[in-house]
Tab-separated table of C-alpha atoms and ligand atoms in Angstrom:
chain	number	residue	atom	x	y	z
O	1	UNK	CA	0.891	25.781	-19.156
O	2	UNK	CA	1.815	24.240	-15.810
O	3	UNK	CA	-0.695	25.129	-13.063
O	4	UNK	CA	0.798	26.986	-10.087
O	5	UNK	CA	-0.525	26.436	-6.549
O	6	UNK	CA	-0.236	29.428	-4.233
O	7	UNK	CA	-0.372	28.013	-0.709
O	8	UNK	CA	-4.122	28.372	-0.340
O	9	UNK	CA	-6.724	25.649	0.075
O	10	UNK	CA	-8.679	27.264	-2.794
O	11	UNK	CA	-5.852	26.711	-5.277
O	12	UNK	CA	-5.305	23.163	-3.966
O	13	UNK	CA	-8.976	22.274	-4.248
O	14	UNK	CA	-8.680	22.660	-8.020
O	15	UNK	CA	-6.056	19.869	-8.136
O	16	UNK	CA	-7.149	16.840	-10.133
O	17	UNK	CA	-5.943	13.261	-9.839
O	18	UNK	CA	-3.616	12.769	-12.837
O	19	UNK	CA	-4.469	10.069	-15.383
O	20	UNK	CA	-1.406	7.978	-14.487
O	21	UNK	CA	-2.779	7.311	-10.996
O	22	UNK	CA	-6.128	6.196	-12.485
O	23	UNK	CA	-4.353	4.025	-15.091
O	24	UNK	CA	-1.748	2.228	-12.972
O	25	UNK	CA	-4.098	0.136	-10.740
O	26	UNK	CA	-1.417	-1.988	-9.002
O	27	UNK	CA	1.431	-0.837	-6.787
O	28	UNK	CA	3.957	-2.325	-4.378
O	29	UNK	CA	4.191	-0.937	-0.827
O	30	UNK	CA	7.504	-1.501	0.983
O	31	UNK	CA	7.882	-1.537	4.765
O	32	UNK	CA	11.583	-2.023	5.518
O	33	UNK	CA	13.374	-0.511	8.513
O	34	UNK	CA	14.874	-1.123	11.967
O	35	UNK	CA	11.769	-3.189	12.819
O	36	UNK	CA	12.865	-5.670	10.102
O	37	UNK	CA	15.753	-6.721	12.414
O	38	UNK	CA	13.608	-8.228	15.225
O	39	UNK	CA	10.904	-9.030	12.614
O	40	UNK	CA	8.404	-10.197	15.206
O	41	UNK	CA	4.675	-9.803	15.872
O	42	UNK	CA	1.914	-12.107	17.052
O	43	UNK	CA	-0.339	-13.379	14.287
O	44	UNK	CA	-3.722	-12.052	15.424
O	45	UNK	CA	-6.168	-9.990	13.313
O	46	UNK	CA	-6.594	-7.821	10.225
O	47	UNK	CA	-6.921	-4.099	10.991
O	48	UNK	CA	-10.629	-3.358	11.246
O	49	UNK	CA	-11.617	-6.904	12.254
O	50	UNK	CA	-11.485	-6.022	15.953
O	51	UNK	CA	-11.641	-2.706	17.853
O	52	UNK	CA	-8.383	-0.726	17.808
O	53	UNK	CA	-8.085	-0.766	21.606
O	54	UNK	CA	-5.658	-1.838	24.327
O	55	UNK	CA	-5.996	-5.468	23.269
O	56	UNK	CA	-5.094	-4.569	19.663
O	57	UNK	CA	-1.982	-2.622	20.738
O	58	UNK	CA	-0.810	-5.313	23.190
O	59	UNK	CA	-1.192	-7.973	20.477
O	60	UNK	CA	-0.381	-5.827	17.442
O	61	UNK	CA	0.102	-7.971	14.309
O	62	UNK	CA	2.043	-5.139	12.639
O	63	UNK	CA	5.740	-6.136	13.044
O	64	UNK	CA	6.697	-2.526	12.184
O	65	UNK	CA	5.044	-1.498	15.480
O	66	UNK	CA	7.714	-3.471	17.416
O	67	UNK	CA	8.883	-0.437	19.472
O	68	UNK	CA	5.368	0.339	20.706
O	69	UNK	CA	4.479	-3.337	21.211
O	70	UNK	CA	7.447	-3.586	23.622
O	71	UNK	CA	6.732	-0.125	25.072
O	72	UNK	CA	3.219	-1.117	26.185
O	73	UNK	CA	4.969	-3.414	28.702
O	74	UNK	CA	2.876	-6.547	28.135
O	75	UNK	CA	1.866	-9.046	25.471
O	76	UNK	CA	3.664	-11.480	23.135
O	77	UNK	CA	6.076	-8.975	21.558
O	78	UNK	CA	7.101	-7.578	24.976
O	79	UNK	CA	7.713	-11.147	26.215
O	80	UNK	CA	9.589	-12.030	23.014
O	81	UNK	CA	11.817	-8.955	23.349
O	82	UNK	CA	12.761	-9.667	26.958
O	83	UNK	CA	13.484	-13.306	26.188
O	84	UNK	CA	15.431	-12.636	22.988
O	85	UNK	CA	17.285	-9.373	23.692
O	86	UNK	CA	16.948	-8.790	27.450
O	87	UNK	CA	15.224	-6.059	29.424
O	88	UNK	CA	18.035	-3.520	28.896
O	89	UNK	CA	18.146	-3.799	25.103
O	90	UNK	CA	16.985	-0.521	23.552
O	91	UNK	CA	15.233	-0.258	20.176
O	92	UNK	CA	18.068	2.000	18.928
O	93	UNK	CA	20.469	-0.917	19.512
O	94	UNK	CA	18.997	-2.501	16.386
O	95	UNK	CA	20.720	0.223	14.299
O	96	UNK	CA	24.167	-1.356	14.543
O	97	UNK	CA	22.631	-4.769	13.846
O	98	UNK	CA	20.981	-3.609	10.594
O	99	UNK	CA	23.249	-4.840	7.785
O	100	UNK	CA	21.825	-4.644	4.256
O	101	UNK	CA	24.361	-6.942	2.533
O	102	UNK	CA	21.643	-8.472	0.351
O	103	UNK	CA	20.012	-5.174	-0.684
O	104	UNK	CA	19.859	-5.234	-4.475
O	105	UNK	CA	17.502	-2.380	-5.515
O	106	UNK	CA	17.811	-3.292	-9.214
O	107	UNK	CA	16.629	-6.839	-8.443
O	108	UNK	CA	13.764	-5.493	-6.316
O	109	UNK	CA	12.661	-3.164	-9.135
O	110	UNK	CA	12.878	-5.960	-11.710
O	111	UNK	CA	10.713	-8.204	-9.509
O	112	UNK	CA	8.112	-5.432	-9.053
O	113	UNK	CA	7.933	-4.898	-12.805
O	114	UNK	CA	7.584	-8.669	-13.372
O	115	UNK	CA	4.765	-8.594	-10.806
O	116	UNK	CA	2.939	-6.169	-13.112
O	117	UNK	CA	3.219	-3.233	-10.692
O	118	UNK	CA	3.096	0.267	-12.213
O	119	UNK	CA	4.103	2.146	-9.056
O	120	UNK	CA	6.006	1.606	-5.836
O	121	UNK	CA	5.610	3.347	-2.444
O	122	UNK	CA	8.569	2.972	-0.074
O	123	UNK	CA	8.553	3.836	3.634
O	124	UNK	CA	11.135	6.604	4.189
O	125	UNK	CA	10.460	7.156	7.916
O	126	UNK	CA	8.032	4.958	9.834
O	127	UNK	CA	6.628	5.722	13.310
O	128	UNK	CA	9.980	4.700	14.895
O	129	UNK	CA	11.593	7.803	13.391
O	130	UNK	CA	14.527	6.075	11.702
O	131	UNK	CA	15.052	7.640	8.256
O	132	UNK	CA	15.996	5.485	5.270
O	133	UNK	CA	17.321	8.592	3.495
O	134	UNK	CA	20.041	11.173	4.279
O	135	UNK	CA	18.435	14.041	6.225
O	136	UNK	CA	19.849	17.385	7.334
O	137	UNK	CA	17.434	17.321	10.285
O	138	UNK	CA	18.532	14.150	12.088
O	139	UNK	CA	21.530	11.806	12.228
O	140	UNK	CA	19.105	8.940	12.997
O	141	UNK	CA	19.258	7.958	9.357
O	142	UNK	CA	20.528	5.114	7.173
O	143	UNK	CA	23.243	7.224	5.518
O	144	UNK	CA	24.847	8.137	8.838
O	145	UNK	CA	24.202	4.901	10.773
O	146	UNK	CA	23.603	1.178	10.276
O	147	UNK	CA	23.281	0.544	6.497
O	148	UNK	CA	25.339	3.678	5.587
O	149	UNK	CA	23.376	3.980	2.306
O	150	UNK	CA	20.666	6.174	0.816
O	151	UNK	CA	18.220	3.261	0.731
O	152	UNK	CA	15.453	5.501	-0.656
O	153	UNK	CA	17.567	7.041	-3.409
O	154	UNK	CA	18.935	3.673	-4.534
O	155	UNK	CA	15.458	2.184	-4.979
O	156	UNK	CA	14.008	5.366	-6.515
O	157	UNK	CA	16.602	5.218	-9.288
O	158	UNK	CA	16.090	1.485	-9.844
O	159	UNK	CA	12.277	1.740	-9.947
O	160	UNK	CA	12.349	4.606	-12.442
O	161	UNK	CA	14.880	2.731	-14.580
O	162	UNK	CA	12.225	0.001	-14.890
O	163	UNK	CA	9.640	2.559	-16.046
O	164	UNK	CA	7.545	2.532	-12.878
O	165	UNK	CA	6.437	5.518	-10.770
O	166	UNK	CA	8.127	5.985	-7.372
O	167	UNK	CA	6.125	7.100	-4.337
O	168	UNK	CA	7.313	7.796	-0.806
O	169	UNK	CA	5.636	7.102	2.549
O	170	UNK	CA	6.220	9.416	5.514
O	171	UNK	CA	4.930	8.988	9.062
O	172	UNK	CA	3.736	12.568	9.608
O	173	UNK	CA	2.048	12.665	13.004
O	174	UNK	CA	3.777	9.732	14.742
O	175	UNK	CA	7.490	9.809	15.522
O	176	UNK	CA	8.457	7.843	18.619
O	177	UNK	CA	11.792	9.697	18.846
O	178	UNK	CA	9.756	12.815	19.762
O	179	UNK	CA	6.850	11.198	21.649
O	180	UNK	CA	7.703	8.075	23.650
O	181	UNK	CA	4.497	7.305	25.542
O	182	UNK	CA	3.005	3.905	24.720
O	183	UNK	CA	0.024	3.981	22.355
O	184	UNK	CA	-2.717	1.835	23.859
O	185	UNK	CA	-5.809	3.144	22.098
O	186	UNK	CA	-6.506	4.649	18.681
O	187	UNK	CA	-6.903	8.250	19.904
O	188	UNK	CA	-3.381	8.054	21.368
O	189	UNK	CA	-2.115	8.288	17.760
O	190	UNK	CA	-3.305	11.918	17.909
O	191	UNK	CA	-3.527	12.791	21.599
O	192	UNK	CA	-0.064	11.411	22.488
O	193	UNK	CA	1.611	12.656	19.309
O	194	UNK	CA	4.413	15.192	19.794
O	195	UNK	CA	2.610	18.541	20.312
O	196	UNK	CA	5.570	20.867	19.706
O	197	UNK	CA	6.061	23.328	16.864
O	198	UNK	CA	9.612	21.942	16.739
O	199	UNK	CA	8.284	18.548	15.622
O	200	UNK	CA	5.741	20.104	13.227
O	201	UNK	CA	8.615	21.996	11.567
O	202	UNK	CA	10.729	18.824	11.548
O	203	UNK	CA	7.974	16.927	9.663
O	204	UNK	CA	7.503	19.860	7.252
O	205	UNK	CA	11.253	20.184	6.596
O	206	UNK	CA	11.787	16.444	6.085
O	207	UNK	CA	8.800	16.309	3.732
O	208	UNK	CA	10.406	19.110	1.712
O	209	UNK	CA	13.676	17.110	1.658
O	210	UNK	CA	11.808	14.135	0.222
O	211	UNK	CA	9.958	16.284	-2.341
O	212	UNK	CA	13.056	18.240	-3.404
O	213	UNK	CA	15.516	15.319	-3.483
O	214	UNK	CA	13.331	12.563	-4.953
O	215	UNK	CA	10.239	14.228	-6.565
O	216	UNK	CA	7.978	11.313	-5.552
O	217	UNK	CA	4.933	10.682	-7.757
O	218	UNK	CA	2.971	9.778	-4.586
O	219	UNK	CA	3.416	11.521	-1.224
O	220	UNK	CA	1.871	8.919	1.092
O	221	UNK	CA	1.493	10.444	4.556
O	222	UNK	CA	0.376	8.087	7.316
O	223	UNK	CA	-2.182	8.375	10.127
O	224	UNK	CA	-2.234	12.175	10.308
O	225	UNK	CA	-0.331	15.462	10.250
O	226	UNK	CA	0.998	17.331	13.334
O	227	UNK	CA	-1.766	19.619	14.655
O	228	UNK	CA	0.712	22.473	15.016
O	229	UNK	CA	1.676	21.994	11.366
O	230	UNK	CA	-1.822	22.117	9.880
O	231	UNK	CA	-1.479	25.780	8.888
O	232	UNK	CA	1.646	24.872	6.878
O	233	UNK	CA	-0.072	22.114	4.910
O	234	UNK	CA	-1.340	24.342	2.053
O	235	UNK	CA	2.246	25.529	1.560
O	236	UNK	CA	3.692	21.992	1.709
O	237	UNK	CA	1.118	20.601	-0.740
O	238	UNK	CA	1.532	23.611	-3.071
O	239	UNK	CA	5.307	23.120	-2.950
O	240	UNK	CA	4.750	19.444	-3.766
O	241	UNK	CA	2.445	19.988	-6.762
O	242	UNK	CA	4.503	22.944	-8.080
O	243	UNK	CA	7.598	20.697	-8.093
O	244	UNK	CA	5.987	17.357	-8.946
O	245	UNK	CA	3.321	18.058	-11.556
O	246	UNK	CA	2.078	14.434	-11.561
O	247	UNK	CA	2.017	14.215	-7.759
O	248	UNK	CA	-0.832	12.738	-5.722
O	249	UNK	CA	-1.470	12.521	-1.968
O	250	UNK	CA	-3.693	10.253	0.159
O	251	UNK	CA	-6.347	11.044	2.776
O	252	UNK	CA	-4.276	10.969	5.963
O	253	UNK	CA	-3.845	14.702	6.598
O	254	UNK	CA	-6.369	15.001	9.465
O	255	UNK	CA	-9.214	14.976	6.928
O	256	UNK	CA	-8.127	18.375	5.581
O	257	UNK	CA	-7.316	17.308	2.028
O	258	UNK	CA	-6.828	14.337	-0.275
O	259	UNK	CA	-6.482	13.262	-3.891
O	260	UNK	CA	-7.485	9.674	-3.119
O	261	UNK	CA	-9.126	7.876	-0.201
O	262	UNK	CA	-7.528	4.855	1.466
O	263	UNK	CA	-8.678	1.543	2.866
O	264	UNK	CA	-6.327	-0.570	4.978
O	265	UNK	CA	-7.254	-4.266	5.369
O	266	UNK	CA	-10.849	-3.999	6.601
O	267	UNK	CA	-10.489	-0.463	7.986
O	268	UNK	CA	-11.802	2.654	6.247
O	269	UNK	CA	-14.478	3.412	3.666
O	270	UNK	CA	-14.443	3.629	-0.097
O	271	UNK	CA	-17.049	4.439	-2.709
O	272	UNK	CA	-16.709	3.940	-6.419
O	273	UNK	CA	-17.527	7.622	-7.161
O	274	UNK	CA	-14.148	8.672	-5.799
O	275	UNK	CA	-10.622	7.407	-6.512
O	276	UNK	CA	-9.313	5.266	-3.657
O	277	UNK	CA	-6.566	2.808	-2.813
O	278	UNK	CA	-6.615	-0.477	-0.878
O	279	UNK	CA	-3.400	-1.159	1.034
O	280	UNK	CA	-2.513	-4.308	2.974
O	281	UNK	CA	0.249	-6.791	3.580
O	282	UNK	CA	0.223	-10.271	2.085
O	283	UNK	CA	-0.223	-11.479	5.671
O	284	UNK	CA	-1.308	-9.535	8.762
O	285	UNK	CA	1.803	-7.333	8.927
O	286	UNK	CA	3.547	-4.722	6.788
O	287	UNK	CA	7.011	-5.229	8.269
O	288	UNK	CA	8.584	-8.673	7.761
O	289	UNK	CA	7.338	-11.074	10.456
O	290	UNK	CA	9.682	-14.060	10.709
O	291	UNK	CA	7.052	-16.258	12.395
O	292	UNK	CA	4.472	-15.689	9.603
O	293	UNK	CA	4.694	-18.848	7.495
O	294	UNK	CA	3.543	-19.429	3.917
O	295	UNK	CA	0.146	-20.792	5.026
O	296	UNK	CA	-0.582	-17.533	6.859
O	297	UNK	CA	-0.271	-15.250	3.830
O	298	UNK	CA	-2.795	-14.573	1.065
O	299	UNK	CA	-3.039	-17.031	-1.801
O	300	UNK	CA	-2.374	-15.737	-5.322
O	301	UNK	CA	-6.034	-16.319	-6.193
O	302	UNK	CA	-7.199	-14.209	-3.235
O	303	UNK	CA	-4.759	-11.449	-4.168
O	304	UNK	CA	-6.018	-11.416	-7.759
O	305	UNK	CA	-9.611	-11.386	-6.431
O	306	UNK	CA	-8.733	-8.373	-4.289
O	307	UNK	CA	-7.124	-6.633	-7.277
O	308	UNK	CA	-10.135	-7.309	-9.552
O	309	UNK	CA	-12.765	-6.248	-6.988
O	310	UNK	CA	-10.740	-3.150	-6.038
O	311	UNK	CA	-10.112	-2.005	-9.626
O	312	UNK	CA	-13.719	-2.630	-10.737
O	313	UNK	CA	-14.790	-0.287	-7.915
O	314	UNK	CA	-12.477	2.618	-8.886
O	315	UNK	CA	-9.585	1.639	-6.610
O	316	UNK	CA	-5.900	0.807	-6.876
O	317	UNK	CA	-4.321	-2.070	-4.950
O	318	UNK	CA	-1.132	-1.144	-3.081
O	319	UNK	CA	0.147	-4.587	-2.022
O	320	UNK	CA	2.862	-4.559	0.631
O	321	UNK	CA	6.052	-6.569	0.780
O	322	UNK	CA	8.193	-6.743	3.915
O	323	UNK	CA	11.828	-7.452	3.022
O	324	UNK	CA	14.105	-9.164	5.545
O	325	UNK	CA	16.576	-6.877	7.338
O	326	UNK	CA	19.448	-7.889	5.001
O	327	UNK	CA	17.471	-6.884	1.896
O	328	UNK	CA	16.300	-10.350	0.863
O	329	UNK	CA	12.705	-10.465	-0.363
O	330	UNK	CA	11.168	-13.541	1.316
O	331	UNK	CA	10.616	-16.410	-1.137
O	332	UNK	CA	6.921	-16.764	-0.289
O	333	UNK	CA	6.382	-13.089	-1.143
O	334	UNK	CA	8.453	-13.256	-4.347
O	335	UNK	CA	6.547	-16.338	-5.525
O	336	UNK	CA	3.198	-14.575	-5.146
O	337	UNK	CA	4.393	-11.427	-6.915
O	338	UNK	CA	5.558	-13.466	-9.917
O	339	UNK	CA	2.237	-15.355	-10.103
O	340	UNK	CA	0.270	-12.103	-9.988
O	341	UNK	CA	2.490	-10.865	-12.795
O	342	UNK	CA	1.683	-13.974	-14.855
O	343	UNK	CA	-2.043	-13.340	-14.447
O	344	UNK	CA	-1.634	-9.670	-15.380
O	345	UNK	CA	0.493	-10.551	-18.410
O	346	UNK	CA	-2.525	-12.426	-19.808
O	347	UNK	CA	-5.448	-10.406	-18.343
O	348	UNK	CA	-3.930	-6.953	-17.736
O	349	UNK	CA	-5.916	-5.461	-20.648
O	350	UNK	CA	-9.003	-5.704	-18.384
O	351	UNK	CA	-7.156	-3.852	-15.597
O	352	UNK	CA	-4.552	-1.302	-16.733
O	353	UNK	CA	-5.881	1.973	-18.137
O	354	UNK	CA	-9.514	0.994	-17.497
O	355	UNK	CA	-12.116	3.030	-15.693
O	356	UNK	CA	-15.135	2.177	-13.580
O	357	UNK	CA	-18.009	0.776	-15.622
O	358	UNK	CA	-21.523	2.049	-14.855
O	359	UNK	CA	-22.276	-1.652	-14.264
O	360	UNK	CA	-21.854	-2.549	-10.585
O	361	UNK	CA	-20.228	-5.767	-9.373
O	362	UNK	CA	-22.724	-8.570	-8.796
O	363	UNK	CA	-22.935	-12.111	-7.443
O	364	UNK	CA	-25.037	-14.632	-9.401
O	365	UNK	CA	-27.170	-17.263	-7.667
O	366	UNK	CA	-24.376	-19.860	-7.909
O	367	UNK	CA	-22.022	-17.496	-6.050
O	368	UNK	CA	-19.945	-16.502	-9.062
O	369	UNK	CA	-18.777	-12.886	-8.667
O	370	UNK	CA	-19.077	-10.651	-11.742
O	371	UNK	CA	-16.887	-7.548	-11.920
O	372	UNK	CA	-16.733	-5.004	-14.758
O	373	UNK	CA	-14.280	-2.457	-16.082
O	374	UNK	CA	-14.407	-0.331	-19.219
O	375	UNK	CA	-11.928	1.148	-21.638
O	376	UNK	CA	-13.452	3.723	-24.013
O	377	UNK	CA	-16.395	1.814	-25.564
O	378	UNK	CA	-15.147	-1.672	-24.672
O	379	UNK	CA	-16.420	-3.588	-21.650
O	380	UNK	CA	-14.448	-6.154	-19.651
O	381	UNK	CA	-16.191	-8.815	-17.571
O	382	UNK	CA	-14.232	-10.617	-14.855
O	383	UNK	CA	-15.632	-13.769	-13.242
O	384	UNK	CA	-14.348	-14.581	-9.778
O	385	UNK	CA	-14.922	-17.160	-7.022
O	386	UNK	CA	-15.810	-19.599	-9.816
O	387	UNK	CA	-16.352	-23.323	-9.116
O	388	UNK	CA	-13.846	-25.973	-10.162
O	389	UNK	CA	-14.693	-27.495	-13.584
O	390	UNK	CA	-17.510	-26.510	-15.943
O	391	UNK	CA	-20.102	-23.875	-15.033
O	392	UNK	CA	-22.470	-21.381	-16.635
O	393	UNK	CA	-23.109	-17.741	-15.818
O	394	UNK	CA	-25.512	-15.183	-17.330
O	395	UNK	CA	-24.248	-11.641	-17.824
O	396	UNK	CA	-27.368	-9.437	-17.814
O	397	UNK	CA	-28.111	-6.585	-20.259
O	398	UNK	CA	-25.432	-7.583	-22.709
O	399	UNK	CA	-25.292	-8.578	-26.364
O	400	UNK	CA	-22.691	-9.289	-29.034
O	401	UNK	CA	-19.368	-11.081	-29.099
O	402	UNK	CA	-17.517	-11.899	-25.878
O	403	UNK	CA	-13.890	-13.073	-25.895
O	404	UNK	CA	-11.806	-14.641	-23.097
O	405	UNK	CA	-8.409	-12.930	-22.680
O	406	UNK	CA	-6.804	-16.224	-21.604
O	407	UNK	CA	-6.672	-18.749	-24.466
O	408	UNK	CA	-6.586	-21.597	-21.928
O	409	UNK	CA	-10.255	-20.972	-21.161
O	410	UNK	CA	-12.630	-23.223	-23.142
O	411	UNK	CA	-16.114	-21.763	-23.402
O	412	UNK	CA	-19.155	-20.989	-25.530
O	413	UNK	CA	-21.602	-18.140	-25.279
O	414	UNK	CA	-25.125	-17.489	-26.505
O	415	UNK	CA	-27.798	-14.832	-26.273
O	416	UNK	CA	-29.945	-15.473	-23.205
O	417	UNK	CA	-32.918	-13.191	-22.682
O	418	UNK	CA	-31.527	-9.637	-22.581
O	419	UNK	CA	-28.098	-10.943	-21.634
O	420	UNK	CA	-25.417	-13.406	-22.646
O	421	UNK	CA	-24.956	-16.886	-21.154
O	422	UNK	CA	-21.312	-17.957	-20.937
O	423	UNK	CA	-20.738	-21.711	-20.676
O	424	UNK	CA	-17.249	-22.428	-19.332
O	425	UNK	CA	-16.196	-25.964	-20.250
O	426	UNK	CA	-12.785	-25.884	-18.561
O	427	UNK	CA	-10.503	-23.351	-16.952
O	428	UNK	CA	-8.288	-25.488	-14.686
O	429	UNK	CA	-5.008	-24.327	-16.167
O	430	UNK	CA	-5.551	-20.654	-15.434
O	431	UNK	CA	-5.069	-18.990	-12.035
O	432	UNK	CA	-7.442	-16.428	-10.587
O	433	UNK	CA	-10.300	-14.502	-12.138
O	434	UNK	CA	-11.452	-15.228	-15.704
O	435	UNK	CA	-11.528	-12.076	-17.834
O	436	UNK	CA	-13.537	-11.466	-21.025
O	437	UNK	CA	-13.589	-8.570	-23.472
O	438	UNK	CA	-16.867	-7.363	-24.960
O	439	UNK	CA	-15.889	-5.045	-27.829
O	440	UNK	CA	-18.196	-2.029	-27.824
O	441	UNK	CA	-20.039	-3.509	-24.854
O	442	UNK	CA	-19.952	-0.489	-22.510
F	1	ZX6	C1	0.324	1.277	6.046
F	1	ZX6	C2	0.071	1.087	7.532
F	1	ZX6	N1	-0.561	2.256	8.067
F	1	ZX6	C3	-0.819	2.158	9.503
F	1	ZX6	C4	-1.656	3.334	9.980
F	1	ZX6	N2	-3.003	3.117	9.502
F	1	ZX6	C5	-4.067	3.630	10.137
F	1	ZX6	O1	-3.962	4.365	11.079
F	1	ZX6	C6	-5.452	3.193	9.630
F	1	ZX6	C7	-6.060	4.102	8.634
F	1	ZX6	C8	-6.753	3.649	7.565
F	1	ZX6	N3	-7.267	4.704	6.880
F	1	ZX6	C9	-6.929	5.841	7.476
F	1	ZX6	C10	-7.244	7.157	7.155
F	1	ZX6	C11	-6.717	8.149	7.964
F	1	ZX6	C12	-5.898	7.785	9.058
F	1	ZX6	C13	-5.639	6.443	9.383
F	1	ZX6	C14	-6.152	5.475	8.580
F	1	ZX6	C15	0.542	2.059	10.202
F	1	ZX6	O2	0.371	2.137	11.611
F	1	ZX6	C16	1.130	0.732	9.794
F	1	ZX6	O3	2.326	0.494	10.491
F	1	ZX6	C17	1.388	0.764	8.267
F	1	ZX6	O4	2.382	1.721	7.976
């Protein structure tokens, strides 16, 4: 019998995170929009590495923040804009420049599946307010202007045809079409947000459009929800769950409600007792940044390390790609996705469908990281940050057979005290973490 939610916090608080969101582990985030036309940001810091203050906003590494980075009136993006487009060029002028001739949603979806992703979250409206879906509530959308396509609908169909879950991102509290003041410190995201009931209703109505027209498996709201719309949230979330039984939402509704917590780069908290999600770009930006070269984005090994450490601590990894304006997925991003998919094709048994083991991640005295996952009674051990060539590592409080998932790993193992010593003879041919299965080991 399908549970009904009745617009009260009480009924919502009984909502449980569905198994699919625990099982899927790896998703692809997509930031594509008007900001992909200029595709420019300085290469500075990861969110959370430095204070989110005036210096952050004047040197914002997020290329999707292009409008605000120009609007602050100083810094590299402001200078770049003046030099490249001239002082009179308005952000809206990018609409007519946004041609999506290379947008092939079926190819995107195929690549995401080959990457081993089980879900996708696409930006439908970022802070700039331009909608990538047809909306009754504004003509500032990709069906009416620029691309003249339902970019969201096209990808939703393609992703589902590949058997993956489709989630949608919505910028709830920030919409620079309604609130134009420059954001120069973190509180401005809330204090300078549009305070009108008109905007709160707009966000509510567009969210209902997204829920009703696409039934997204994830409703990924960003930064916060309009203050004047907080009293409508129980109705919106009830409407969502009543129409999307498998739906989940994140923790960016002014702290009022969440299914899962979020980390972003180095910002935010997570604890393994609660379901959470790590989201970040491959480089320092979510939107495509044309000046971010291959050497500035995460290596495949580091991405696999992030996936393994996140999953072993009860998280999912939502890894972002920033397509070029024309719909091309940059080669350096495609290459990494395919390599991650190769690792998951061999080692995915230790990732997909697993749960947090009671064993916590550890680092042995040689610096090798040991991460665990479990699946029913079976234990998986993943070794990371391992040295080149042969090495040994002792897994404490373990006994019995241990088997490498990758047959290109040459190793022996033996009982060692109350644990098992694994002697790796060679592992050069494999990329990323080394995963073992310990049948019945949990
Ligand atoms: C996925 C990225 N999210 C950014 C907003 N992120 C934040 O404000 C940081 C944040 C991390 N965890 C939170 C929990 C609640 C509210 C904000 C955050 C956006 O500003 C970026 O442009 C991008 O869309």
